[in-house]
Amino acid sequence: MVKRNKFSFMLVLVLMVLSLITAACSNSSNNAPTNKPDDSKNGNAGETTDAPKKNVTLTYAIWDKIQQPAMEAIAKEFTAQNPNIKVKVEVIPWGDYWTKMSAAAPAGTLPDVFWMHGGQFATYASGKFLEPITSKVAAGEIDLNNYAANLASIYTLNGENYGIPKDFDTIGLAYNKELFDQAGIPYPDDTWTYAKLAEVAKQLSQPDKGIYGFGAKMDTQTGYWNDMLANGGKIISDDMSKSGYDDPASIEALQARYQMTVDGASPTHQQMTDMEATEMFKSGKLAMIFDGSWRISDIDSSDIIKGKWDWAKLPMGKVKRANIINGLGNVMSASGKNKEEAWLFLKFLGSQKAAEITAQMGAAIPAYNGTQDAWLTSRPYLNLKVFTEQVADATPYPSGSMSYPVWFAKEPEIMSQAWGGAISVEEGAKKVAEMMNQAIADTK
């Protein structure tokens, strides 16, 4: 035992001597001092250090081609600050996005950083497919108080933070000014009710010319969820323990929307299946439509309607003016091979600079506090303030439960039967409620 300790002591002395020799050689060179303070802990993405950096290409997956230019501009700015990290923006259409993600997650091949929707979050977080960022938040590397309307809470599960808010959206009433002018009807304003909407929709409809007053589409966030809430109904109870589709007020609102197709004030469900309602509006075939703030660039890109349309608030219902608010988040893969670089990019996506680029390019309403004004003025010829003004009336997107992915996937299967005339709207609503309640029970 004594001999072993003596040998260890001699070995330590030899190593110390070698270390001193190496240090002396280093100090005699022209290299810069290596003992300067390391302030990178509190720095921003893009600060340089003396340590060599490996070249990395990150994948950033999104589902909206309309926002691609803005996301690529953000990626370019990030790379300018971090020359060793390139970012490839990959656009996967919404219809394919979650199919690909659900296959990539268990295979460990998720993109380094990607868009997350509140409705899918619980599934991916509970499956441990997302990298927690709780320690980064605790260390002050990102301040979640910088984002509007407590949006960061959407991407928190069991006390763990996983996402950084990207944007938020509400719903507006888009209208074709040219069709209103031709009919001599004043534009929609804050005094409009749902009854007024239905009345004007009839007046503006010219079915023989393929023109309709309103697109009473079968849709949730940009459709009848707003109607149900405005009429005093519910989508789901506040504690998410019971469906609200079978509430009499909800059924009444659903029936009123469907009635517009019966009255010829709206295209039929089949017509809006053959040609999506927003596309009909862009082509001048619809005078009015509910749509989300994320569709502004898309609609405004139409040469047919550009300069001839605008936004108004959603109409007042019997109980209130309602609206659905949602917010996307940016997350990173738990199985990524370049997590350090992915975190730097994720952090940059949540920065004021990234929010300003999003706003200035009119891609979406940025979640970062104080940056929305640039978005509001990105298209001064459109009444974009309706989207931020309606936040006070808005109800959060109803996705905060494990049952949501189950019932939301089945909802359109049932409602399409009602909108197609195979069953009554009331029967469809009650079937949805029954299905939802079962999904809630099964996931408790």
Tab-separated table of N, CA and C in Angstrom, residues 168-173 291-294 296 311-313 323 365 375-376 383-391:
chain	number	residue	atom	x	y	z
A	168	PHE	N	-48.481	34.426	-32.679
A	168	PHE	CA	-49.848	34.104	-32.299
A	168	PHE	C	-50.758	34.525	-33.432
A	169	ASP	N	-51.943	33.952	-33.434
A	169	ASP	CA	-52.882	34.264	-34.502
A	169	ASP	C	-54.303	34.327	-33.967
A	170	THR	N	-55.093	35.162	-34.605
A	170	THR	CA	-56.533	35.226	-34.355
A	170	THR	C	-57.235	35.179	-35.709
A	171	ILE	N	-58.539	35.245	-35.676
A	171	ILE	CA	-59.335	35.092	-36.904
A	171	ILE	C	-60.021	36.403	-37.273
A	172	GLY	N	-60.061	36.714	-38.565
A	172	GLY	CA	-60.726	37.927	-39.041
A	172	GLY	C	-61.740	37.612	-40.126
A	173	LEU	N	-62.552	38.614	-40.462
A	173	LEU	CA	-63.524	38.517	-41.550
A	173	LEU	C	-62.927	39.216	-42.771
A	291	ASP	N	-61.001	33.866	-41.890
A	291	ASP	CA	-59.693	33.261	-42.106
A	291	ASP	C	-58.717	33.770	-41.062
A	292	GLY	N	-57.578	33.085	-40.975
A	292	GLY	CA	-56.593	33.406	-39.956
A	292	GLY	C	-55.577	34.425	-40.411
A	293	SER	N	-54.956	35.072	-39.449
A	293	SER	CA	-53.951	36.096	-39.761
A	293	SER	C	-52.775	35.521	-40.538
A	294	TRP	N	-52.584	34.216	-40.439
A	294	TRP	CA	-51.461	33.593	-41.167
A	294	TRP	C	-51.711	33.507	-42.669
A	296	ILE	N	-52.702	36.021	-44.607
A	296	ILE	CA	-52.653	37.347	-45.236
A	296	ILE	C	-51.766	37.364	-46.472
A	311	TRP	N	-59.896	43.538	-44.126
A	311	TRP	CA	-60.307	42.747	-42.973
A	311	TRP	C	-61.253	43.544	-42.071
A	312	ALA	N	-62.160	42.837	-41.427
A	312	ALA	CA	-63.005	43.392	-40.377
A	312	ALA	C	-63.004	42.397	-39.218
A	313	LYS	N	-63.475	42.850	-38.046
A	313	LYS	CA	-63.591	41.943	-36.918
A	313	LYS	C	-64.691	40.914	-37.199
A	323	ASN	N	-63.522	34.662	-30.634
A	323	ASN	CA	-62.390	34.455	-31.525
A	323	ASN	C	-61.499	33.370	-30.938
A	365	ILE	N	-47.939	37.318	-36.771
A	365	ILE	CA	-47.880	38.249	-35.642
A	365	ILE	C	-46.863	37.686	-34.648
A	375	TRP	N	-45.469	44.493	-37.572
A	375	TRP	CA	-46.366	43.623	-38.352
A	375	TRP	C	-47.608	44.396	-38.777
A	376	LEU	N	-48.143	45.211	-37.874
A	376	LEU	CA	-49.356	45.977	-38.180
A	376	LEU	C	-49.144	46.944	-39.339
A	383	ASN	N	-56.410	46.501	-42.901
A	383	ASN	CA	-56.808	46.795	-41.522
A	383	ASN	C	-56.363	45.657	-40.598
A	384	LEU	N	-55.062	45.524	-40.424
A	384	LEU	CA	-54.515	44.401	-39.670
A	384	LEU	C	-54.753	44.510	-38.168
A	385	LYS	N	-55.079	45.682	-37.693
A	385	LYS	CA	-55.268	45.853	-36.250
A	385	LYS	C	-56.426	45.020	-35.702
A	386	VAL	N	-57.314	44.543	-36.595
A	386	VAL	CA	-58.435	43.730	-36.103
A	386	VAL	C	-57.921	42.464	-35.410
A	387	PHE	N	-56.763	41.977	-35.827
A	387	PHE	CA	-56.245	40.735	-35.258
A	387	PHE	C	-55.700	40.929	-33.846
A	388	THR	N	-55.024	42.051	-33.619
A	388	THR	CA	-54.514	42.303	-32.277
A	388	THR	C	-55.606	42.828	-31.354
A	389	GLU	N	-56.548	43.571	-31.899
A	389	GLU	CA	-57.641	44.105	-31.075
A	389	GLU	C	-58.567	43.007	-30.572
A	390	GLN	N	-58.647	41.889	-31.301
A	390	GLN	CA	-59.558	40.819	-30.908
A	390	GLN	C	-58.959	39.856	-29.880
A	391	VAL	N	-57.705	40.085	-29.516
A	391	VAL	CA	-57.072	39.222	-28.519
A	391	VAL	C	-57.859	39.252	-27.214
